[in-house]
């Protein structure tokens, strides 16, 4: 079922979450068993992230460096198939611009359609750690809006190297990302909203937000999105703080603010266990307020670890 249909048919706020593919060499069985406790809360869909190629540099005796491509995580297509087979729910793969040509994207979409995937989340993706800015692949996409266009063309039976419309049409429901505290590369929130509206006008049917810790930022974002003329559902993304390192890492990595009341409590913590307890309680209160506001779903960034999300969900669902 399409995400938009799940949201339309729901009487109450839904529960959904995102997982990371396991590192190469780790067991898919362990991943599935790790997230299975969350099935208690009846998620209608689960997002599966995708990671572009990464590189290592091998130094030769002559001093020259050789760049070697490596993929650290198994393919999303197979993981989506495993999730749908094991749990009988919808899997939502992430598709990236970064690291992929249009031909590779088309092939991935054909495979996903073949195994019964009906939803995709279209993202630009980040630059590799070794590069200072995002650089698209040759014959790749610069922006998520271009990726949305390609998916829509395939939904209309138009493929890259066919001169006439094909009889085979895909039928993907397309989600995109939204940023309550602005994408870090956008010069202003107004500019960011223009880019978001562009993605919707080109075919995106729902929005999932970046994580945030201040609900007011989400509520203000929704108001701004609606004022911009965007009417699609907006799903809030939730991630509790669980370690002391995340107190500085999350704002630095995701360009977001931690509210002063939350920081007041975190500053009292001496251990990761104490931080986790504060993070869980803060997220519980966040979720209760969002449910009261009748958000369409609470979407948890689990990092493939069910324990913290389970502790929150059991208090709010």
mmCIF file of C-alpha atoms in Angstrom:
data_model
loop_
_atom_site.group_PDB
_atom_site.id
_atom_site.type_symbol
_atom_site.label_atom_id
_atom_site.label_comp_id
_atom_site.label_asym_id
_atom_site.label_seq_id
_atom_site.Cartn_x
_atom_site.Cartn_y
_atom_site.Cartn_z
ATOM 1 C CA UNK A 1 0.000 0.000 0.000
ATOM 2 C CA UNK A 2 1.184 3.534 -0.674
ATOM 3 C CA UNK A 3 2.263 5.722 2.245
ATOM 4 C CA UNK A 4 -0.391 8.278 1.339
ATOM 5 C CA UNK A 5 -3.033 5.549 1.574
ATOM 6 C CA UNK A 6 -1.735 4.384 4.960
ATOM 7 C CA UNK A 7 -1.972 7.964 6.243
ATOM 8 C CA UNK A 8 -5.410 8.560 4.740
ATOM 9 C CA UNK A 9 -6.851 5.350 6.198
ATOM 10 C CA UNK A 10 -5.471 5.875 9.711
ATOM 11 C CA UNK A 11 -7.720 7.111 12.494
ATOM 12 C CA UNK A 12 -4.812 7.912 14.801
ATOM 13 C CA UNK A 13 -1.134 8.826 14.553
ATOM 14 C CA UNK A 14 0.854 5.960 13.045
ATOM 15 C CA UNK A 15 4.172 4.521 14.206
ATOM 16 C CA UNK A 16 6.994 4.070 11.690
ATOM 17 C CA UNK A 17 10.763 3.942 11.757
ATOM 18 C CA UNK A 18 13.974 3.897 9.752
ATOM 19 C CA UNK A 19 16.748 1.312 9.804
ATOM 20 C CA UNK A 20 20.309 1.164 8.529
ATOM 21 C CA UNK A 21 21.452 -1.769 6.397
ATOM 22 C CA UNK A 22 23.960 -3.891 8.323
ATOM 23 C CA UNK A 23 27.655 -3.433 7.690
ATOM 24 C CA UNK A 24 29.123 -5.874 5.216
ATOM 25 C CA UNK A 25 29.865 -9.112 7.011
ATOM 26 C CA UNK A 26 27.130 -8.637 9.599
ATOM 27 C CA UNK A 27 24.015 -10.760 9.625
ATOM 28 C CA UNK A 28 20.713 -9.632 8.150
ATOM 29 C CA UNK A 29 19.079 -12.093 10.546
ATOM 30 C CA UNK A 30 20.446 -10.112 13.487
ATOM 31 C CA UNK A 31 19.053 -6.891 12.005
ATOM 32 C CA UNK A 32 15.572 -8.355 11.558
ATOM 33 C CA UNK A 33 15.550 -9.934 15.006
ATOM 34 C CA UNK A 34 16.745 -6.657 16.474
ATOM 35 C CA UNK A 35 13.860 -4.643 15.070
ATOM 36 C CA UNK A 36 11.146 -7.270 15.448
ATOM 37 C CA UNK A 37 10.124 -6.037 18.955
ATOM 38 C CA UNK A 38 8.900 -2.829 17.284
ATOM 39 C CA UNK A 39 6.285 -4.837 15.385
ATOM 40 C CA UNK A 40 4.263 -4.678 18.604
ATOM 41 C CA UNK A 41 3.321 -1.111 17.648
ATOM 42 C CA UNK A 42 2.055 -2.159 14.207
ATOM 43 C CA UNK A 43 4.168 -0.007 11.916
ATOM 44 C CA UNK A 44 2.603 0.041 8.444
ATOM 45 C CA UNK A 45 5.967 0.834 6.850
ATOM 46 C CA UNK A 46 9.706 0.837 7.556
ATOM 47 C CA UNK A 47 12.288 3.012 5.806
ATOM 48 C CA UNK A 48 15.580 1.472 4.682
ATOM 49 C CA UNK A 49 18.476 3.855 4.156
ATOM 50 C CA UNK A 50 20.978 3.636 1.336
ATOM 51 C CA UNK A 51 24.671 4.497 1.371
ATOM 52 C CA UNK A 52 26.727 5.616 -1.573
ATOM 53 C CA UNK A 53 30.110 4.131 -2.389
ATOM 54 C CA UNK A 54 32.924 5.065 -0.067
ATOM 55 C CA UNK A 55 36.621 4.991 -0.764
ATOM 56 C CA UNK A 56 39.825 3.908 0.918
ATOM 57 C CA UNK A 57 43.322 4.934 -0.149
ATOM 58 C CA UNK A 58 46.037 2.312 -0.498
ATOM 59 C CA UNK A 59 49.623 3.552 -0.417
ATOM 60 C CA UNK A 60 52.036 1.795 -2.781
ATOM 61 C CA UNK A 61 55.806 1.373 -2.221
ATOM 62 C CA UNK A 62 56.486 4.149 -4.727
ATOM 63 C CA UNK A 63 54.507 6.551 -2.545
ATOM 64 C CA UNK A 64 51.531 6.870 -4.900
ATOM 65 C CA UNK A 65 48.019 6.511 -3.497
ATOM 66 C CA UNK A 66 45.427 4.300 -5.160
ATOM 67 C CA UNK A 67 41.771 5.100 -4.538
ATOM 68 C CA UNK A 68 39.786 1.909 -4.072
ATOM 69 C CA UNK A 69 35.995 1.877 -4.122
ATOM 70 C CA UNK A 70 34.262 -0.059 -1.377
ATOM 71 C CA UNK A 71 30.646 -0.590 -0.395
ATOM 72 C CA UNK A 72 30.319 -1.089 3.337
ATOM 73 C CA UNK A 73 26.636 -1.981 3.440
ATOM 74 C CA UNK A 74 24.595 -4.590 1.533
ATOM 75 C CA UNK A 75 22.040 -3.485 -1.048
ATOM 76 C CA UNK A 76 18.781 -1.943 0.023
ATOM 77 C CA UNK A 77 16.768 -3.930 -2.531
ATOM 78 C CA UNK A 78 17.448 -7.255 -0.830
ATOM 79 C CA UNK A 79 16.822 -5.839 2.628
ATOM 80 C CA UNK A 80 13.459 -4.437 1.532
ATOM 81 C CA UNK A 81 12.501 -7.848 0.172
ATOM 82 C CA UNK A 82 13.523 -9.504 3.459
ATOM 83 C CA UNK A 83 11.504 -7.028 5.543
ATOM 84 C CA UNK A 84 8.383 -7.423 3.440
ATOM 85 C CA UNK A 85 8.689 -11.216 3.497
ATOM 86 C CA UNK A 86 9.358 -11.411 7.243
ATOM 87 C CA UNK A 87 6.937 -8.813 8.605
ATOM 88 C CA UNK A 88 4.383 -8.329 5.800
ATOM 89 C CA UNK A 89 4.650 -4.562 5.919
ATOM 90 C CA UNK A 90 5.742 -1.985 3.360
ATOM 91 C CA UNK A 91 9.431 -1.210 2.984
ATOM 92 C CA UNK A 92 10.424 2.281 1.826
ATOM 93 C CA UNK A 93 13.896 2.363 0.281
ATOM 94 C CA UNK A 94 15.884 5.577 0.153
ATOM 95 C CA UNK A 95 17.145 6.594 -3.278
ATOM 96 C CA UNK A 96 20.105 8.965 -3.549
ATOM 97 C CA UNK A 97 21.409 11.309 -6.194
ATOM 98 C CA UNK A 98 24.950 11.190 -4.821
ATOM 99 C CA UNK A 99 27.037 8.310 -6.116
ATOM 100 C CA UNK A 100 24.526 7.091 -8.703
ATOM 101 C CA UNK A 101 23.983 7.644 -12.392
ATOM 102 C CA UNK A 102 20.520 7.907 -13.893
ATOM 103 C CA UNK A 103 20.985 4.436 -15.391
ATOM 104 C CA UNK A 104 21.796 2.951 -11.976
ATOM 105 C CA UNK A 105 18.767 4.689 -10.502
ATOM 106 C CA UNK A 106 16.521 3.347 -13.248
ATOM 107 C CA UNK A 107 17.821 -0.189 -12.713
ATOM 108 C CA UNK A 108 17.260 0.068 -8.957
ATOM 109 C CA UNK A 109 13.699 1.273 -9.500
ATOM 110 C CA UNK A 110 13.003 -1.608 -11.886
ATOM 111 C CA UNK A 111 14.279 -4.092 -9.275
ATOM 112 C CA UNK A 112 12.272 -2.459 -6.495
ATOM 113 C CA UNK A 113 9.109 -2.493 -8.569
ATOM 114 C CA UNK A 114 9.720 -6.162 -9.409
ATOM 115 C CA UNK A 115 9.758 -7.204 -5.740
ATOM 116 C CA UNK A 116 6.589 -5.233 -4.968
ATOM 117 C CA UNK A 117 7.925 -2.028 -3.414
ATOM 118 C CA UNK A 118 5.380 0.774 -3.853
ATOM 119 C CA UNK A 119 7.100 3.651 -2.054
ATOM 120 C CA UNK A 120 10.469 5.393 -2.272
ATOM 121 C CA UNK A 121 12.087 8.315 -0.480
ATOM 122 C CA UNK A 122 13.996 10.541 -2.925
ATOM 123 C CA UNK A 123 17.034 12.286 -1.427
ATOM 124 C CA UNK A 124 20.016 14.162 -2.766
ATOM 125 C CA UNK A 125 22.360 12.618 -0.205
ATOM 126 C CA UNK A 126 25.444 14.084 1.405
ATOM 127 C CA UNK A 127 28.912 14.585 0.010
ATOM 128 C CA UNK A 128 31.480 11.889 0.892
ATOM 129 C CA UNK A 129 33.575 12.599 3.938
ATOM 130 C CA UNK A 130 36.600 13.068 1.693
ATOM 131 C CA UNK A 131 34.919 15.787 -0.404
ATOM 132 C CA UNK A 132 34.051 19.291 0.715
ATOM 133 C CA UNK A 133 30.870 19.656 -1.287
ATOM 134 C CA UNK A 134 28.290 17.587 -3.104
ATOM 135 C CA UNK A 135 29.346 16.644 -6.639
ATOM 136 C CA UNK A 136 26.918 14.606 -8.754
ATOM 137 C CA UNK A 137 28.032 11.614 -10.757
ATOM 138 C CA UNK A 138 28.467 12.062 -14.519
ATOM 139 C CA UNK A 139 24.944 11.649 -15.895
ATOM 140 C CA UNK A 140 23.644 11.749 -12.328
ATOM 141 C CA UNK A 141 21.287 14.156 -10.596
ATOM 142 C CA UNK A 142 22.245 17.394 -8.896
ATOM 143 C CA UNK A 143 19.080 17.714 -6.820
ATOM 144 C CA UNK A 144 16.380 15.543 -5.281
ATOM 145 C CA UNK A 145 13.828 17.345 -7.466
ATOM 146 C CA UNK A 146 15.541 15.855 -10.542
ATOM 147 C CA UNK A 147 15.393 12.405 -8.966
ATOM 148 C CA UNK A 148 11.681 12.919 -8.311
ATOM 149 C CA UNK A 149 11.245 13.794 -11.995
ATOM 150 C CA UNK A 150 12.936 10.572 -13.087
ATOM 151 C CA UNK A 151 10.701 8.473 -10.838
ATOM 152 C CA UNK A 152 7.610 10.248 -12.159
ATOM 153 C CA UNK A 153 8.740 9.635 -15.738
ATOM 154 C CA UNK A 154 9.006 5.923 -14.993
ATOM 155 C CA UNK A 155 5.553 6.024 -13.426
ATOM 156 C CA UNK A 156 4.450 7.369 -16.815
ATOM 157 C CA UNK A 157 6.248 4.610 -18.710
ATOM 158 C CA UNK A 158 9.137 6.767 -19.906
ATOM 159 C CA UNK A 159 12.593 5.236 -19.639
ATOM 160 C CA UNK A 160 16.021 6.689 -20.332
ATOM 161 C CA UNK A 161 16.900 5.050 -23.629
ATOM 162 C CA UNK A 162 13.522 4.358 -25.181
ATOM 163 C CA UNK A 163 12.233 6.701 -27.815
ATOM 164 C CA UNK A 164 8.595 5.790 -27.283
ATOM 165 C CA UNK A 165 6.539 5.310 -24.152
ATOM 166 C CA UNK A 166 6.840 1.804 -22.749
ATOM 167 C CA UNK A 167 3.834 -0.328 -21.924
ATOM 168 C CA UNK A 168 5.325 -1.084 -18.504
ATOM 169 C CA UNK A 169 4.687 1.649 -15.928
ATOM 170 C CA UNK A 170 5.952 1.769 -12.379
ATOM 171 C CA UNK A 171 3.632 3.195 -9.712
ATOM 172 C CA UNK A 172 5.779 4.564 -6.907
ATOM 173 C CA UNK A 173 4.544 6.882 -4.171
ATOM 174 C CA UNK A 174 7.359 9.393 -3.679
ATOM 175 C CA UNK A 175 8.453 10.926 -0.393
ATOM 176 C CA UNK A 176 11.032 13.664 0.126
ATOM 177 C CA UNK A 177 12.870 15.265 3.043
ATOM 178 C CA UNK A 178 11.972 18.501 4.811
ATOM 179 C CA UNK A 179 14.035 20.522 7.286
ATOM 180 C CA UNK A 180 12.267 22.286 10.177
ATOM 181 C CA UNK A 181 15.518 24.105 10.967
ATOM 182 C CA UNK A 182 16.495 24.638 7.311
ATOM 183 C CA UNK A 183 18.857 22.594 5.177
ATOM 184 C CA UNK A 184 22.363 23.669 6.061
ATOM 185 C CA UNK A 185 23.193 24.602 2.464
ATOM 186 C CA UNK A 186 20.098 26.781 1.987
ATOM 187 C CA UNK A 187 20.801 30.509 2.428
ATOM 188 C CA UNK A 188 17.394 31.087 4.032
ATOM 189 C CA UNK A 189 14.264 29.251 5.102
ATOM 190 C CA UNK A 190 12.312 30.951 2.314
ATOM 191 C CA UNK A 191 14.787 29.591 -0.233
ATOM 192 C CA UNK A 192 14.612 26.131 1.327
ATOM 193 C CA UNK A 193 10.809 26.138 1.127
ATOM 194 C CA UNK A 194 10.991 27.045 -2.562
ATOM 195 C CA UNK A 195 13.118 23.958 -3.185
ATOM 196 C CA UNK A 196 10.701 21.836 -1.155
ATOM 197 C CA UNK A 197 7.740 23.146 -3.140
ATOM 198 C CA UNK A 198 9.614 22.364 -6.334
ATOM 199 C CA UNK A 199 9.968 18.719 -5.253
ATOM 200 C CA UNK A 200 6.245 18.513 -4.506
ATOM 201 C CA UNK A 201 5.236 20.209 -7.754
ATOM 202 C CA UNK A 202 7.345 17.671 -9.634
ATOM 203 C CA UNK A 203 5.593 14.739 -7.987
ATOM 204 C CA UNK A 204 6.497 14.216 -4.317
ATOM 205 C CA UNK A 205 3.447 13.078 -2.327
ATOM 206 C CA UNK A 206 4.621 13.308 1.276
ATOM 207 C CA UNK A 207 7.396 14.828 3.391
ATOM 208 C CA UNK A 208 9.451 13.308 6.207
ATOM 209 C CA UNK A 209 11.308 15.813 8.363
ATOM 210 C CA UNK A 210 14.837 15.821 9.632
ATOM 211 C CA UNK A 211 15.027 15.084 13.365
ATOM 212 C CA UNK A 212 14.265 17.954 15.722
ATOM 213 C CA UNK A 213 14.094 18.326 19.487
ATOM 214 C CA UNK A 214 11.889 21.394 19.774
ATOM 215 C CA UNK A 215 8.304 20.701 18.685
ATOM 216 C CA UNK A 216 7.732 24.387 18.135
ATOM 217 C CA UNK A 217 10.236 24.224 15.279
ATOM 218 C CA UNK A 218 8.108 21.505 13.665
ATOM 219 C CA UNK A 219 4.838 23.376 14.178
ATOM 220 C CA UNK A 220 6.327 26.560 12.713
ATOM 221 C CA UNK A 221 7.719 24.571 9.791
ATOM 222 C CA UNK A 222 4.297 23.078 9.042
ATOM 223 C CA UNK A 223 2.734 26.552 9.107
ATOM 224 C CA UNK A 224 5.399 27.876 6.722
ATOM 225 C CA UNK A 225 4.999 24.900 4.393
ATOM 226 C CA UNK A 226 1.232 25.398 4.258
ATOM 227 C CA UNK A 227 1.634 29.132 3.661
ATOM 228 C CA UNK A 228 3.898 28.246 0.735
ATOM 229 C CA UNK A 229 1.007 26.318 -0.801
ATOM 230 C CA UNK A 230 2.273 22.802 -0.061
ATOM 231 C CA UNK A 231 -0.549 20.520 1.043
ATOM 232 C CA UNK A 232 1.018 17.024 1.226
ATOM 233 C CA UNK A 233 1.348 15.187 4.578
ATOM 234 C CA UNK A 234 4.328 16.124 6.761
ATOM 235 C CA UNK A 235 5.669 13.299 8.951
ATOM 236 C CA UNK A 236 7.869 14.386 11.892
ATOM 237 C CA UNK A 237 11.185 12.588 12.371
ATOM 238 C CA UNK A 238 12.159 11.657 15.949
ATOM 239 C CA UNK A 239 15.483 10.598 17.426
ATOM 240 C CA UNK A 240 16.240 10.532 21.153
ATOM 241 C CA UNK A 241 19.660 11.486 22.444
ATOM 242 C CA UNK A 242 21.266 8.396 23.974
ATOM 243 C CA UNK A 243 24.955 9.188 24.546
ATOM 244 C CA UNK A 244 27.035 12.068 25.799
ATOM 245 C CA UNK A 245 28.830 12.302 22.474
ATOM 246 C CA UNK A 246 25.560 13.005 20.656
ATOM 247 C CA UNK A 247 25.069 16.221 22.634
ATOM 248 C CA UNK A 248 27.680 17.875 20.431
ATOM 249 C CA UNK A 249 27.655 15.503 17.454
ATOM 250 C CA UNK A 250 23.987 15.834 16.498
ATOM 251 C CA UNK A 251 23.933 19.656 16.307
ATOM 252 C CA UNK A 252 27.215 19.640 14.399
ATOM 253 C CA UNK A 253 26.235 16.886 11.963
ATOM 254 C CA UNK A 254 22.585 17.736 11.372
ATOM 255 C CA UNK A 255 22.696 21.521 11.930
ATOM 256 C CA UNK A 256 19.977 21.606 14.565
ATOM 257 C CA UNK A 257 19.489 23.167 17.992
ATOM 258 C CA UNK A 258 18.928 21.493 21.335
ATOM 259 C CA UNK A 259 16.370 23.381 23.455
ATOM 260 C CA UNK A 260 17.655 24.978 26.646
ATOM 261 C CA UNK A 261 15.362 22.919 28.940
ATOM 262 C CA UNK A 262 16.749 19.735 27.385
ATOM 263 C CA UNK A 263 20.332 20.970 27.719
ATOM 264 C CA UNK A 264 19.714 21.914 31.355
ATOM 265 C CA UNK A 265 18.893 18.273 32.082
ATOM 266 C CA UNK A 266 21.657 16.827 29.915
ATOM 267 C CA UNK A 267 24.289 18.948 31.634
ATOM 268 C CA UNK A 268 23.455 17.214 34.904
ATOM 269 C CA UNK A 269 24.266 13.793 33.410
ATOM 270 C CA UNK A 270 27.511 12.050 34.274
ATOM 271 C CA UNK A 271 27.073 8.835 32.286
ATOM 272 C CA UNK A 272 25.601 7.631 29.007
ATOM 273 C CA UNK A 273 22.932 5.780 30.973
ATOM 274 C CA UNK A 274 21.780 9.052 32.518
ATOM 275 C CA UNK A 275 21.812 10.751 29.113
ATOM 276 C CA UNK A 276 19.719 7.940 27.659
ATOM 277 C CA UNK A 277 17.179 8.266 30.455
ATOM 278 C CA UNK A 278 16.860 12.016 29.853
ATOM 279 C CA UNK A 279 16.686 11.505 26.085
ATOM 280 C CA UNK A 280 13.921 8.921 26.358
ATOM 281 C CA UNK A 281 11.830 11.060 28.708
ATOM 282 C CA UNK A 282 12.239 14.119 26.484
ATOM 283 C CA UNK A 283 11.162 12.135 23.414
ATOM 284 C CA UNK A 284 8.158 10.699 25.248
ATOM 285 C CA UNK A 285 6.927 14.201 26.032
ATOM 286 C CA UNK A 286 7.721 15.308 22.485
ATOM 287 C CA UNK A 287 5.708 12.427 21.056
ATOM 288 C CA UNK A 288 2.727 12.964 23.336
ATOM 289 C CA UNK A 289 2.511 16.594 22.244
ATOM 290 C CA UNK A 290 2.822 15.664 18.579
ATOM 291 C CA UNK A 291 0.145 12.985 18.867
ATOM 292 C CA UNK A 292 -2.123 15.524 20.538
ATOM 293 C CA UNK A 293 -1.531 17.752 17.524
ATOM 294 C CA UNK A 294 -2.655 14.827 15.318
ATOM 295 C CA UNK A 295 0.511 14.423 13.268
ATOM 296 C CA UNK A 296 0.124 11.710 10.600
ATOM 297 C CA UNK A 297 2.873 9.443 11.929
ATOM 298 C CA UNK A 298 5.812 9.469 14.317
ATOM 299 C CA UNK A 299 8.850 8.361 12.347
ATOM 300 C CA UNK A 300 11.764 7.169 14.484
ATOM 301 C CA UNK A 301 15.394 7.166 13.428
ATOM 302 C CA UNK A 302 16.392 3.972 15.224
ATOM 303 C CA UNK A 303 19.922 3.443 13.845
ATOM 304 C CA UNK A 304 18.753 -0.216 13.761
ATOM 305 C CA UNK A 305 18.616 -0.413 17.560
ATOM 306 C CA UNK A 306 15.128 -1.099 18.833
ATOM 307 C CA UNK A 307 15.573 -0.681 22.598
ATOM 308 C CA UNK A 308 15.327 3.092 22.935
ATOM 309 C CA UNK A 309 12.521 3.442 20.391
ATOM 310 C CA UNK A 310 10.632 0.616 22.116
ATOM 311 C CA UNK A 311 10.923 2.366 25.477
ATOM 312 C CA UNK A 312 9.387 5.513 23.978
ATOM 313 C CA UNK A 313 6.712 3.818 21.887
ATOM 314 C CA UNK A 314 5.359 1.738 24.768
ATOM 315 C CA UNK A 315 4.597 4.994 26.622
ATOM 316 C CA UNK A 316 2.832 6.753 23.753
ATOM 317 C CA UNK A 317 1.129 4.071 21.637
#
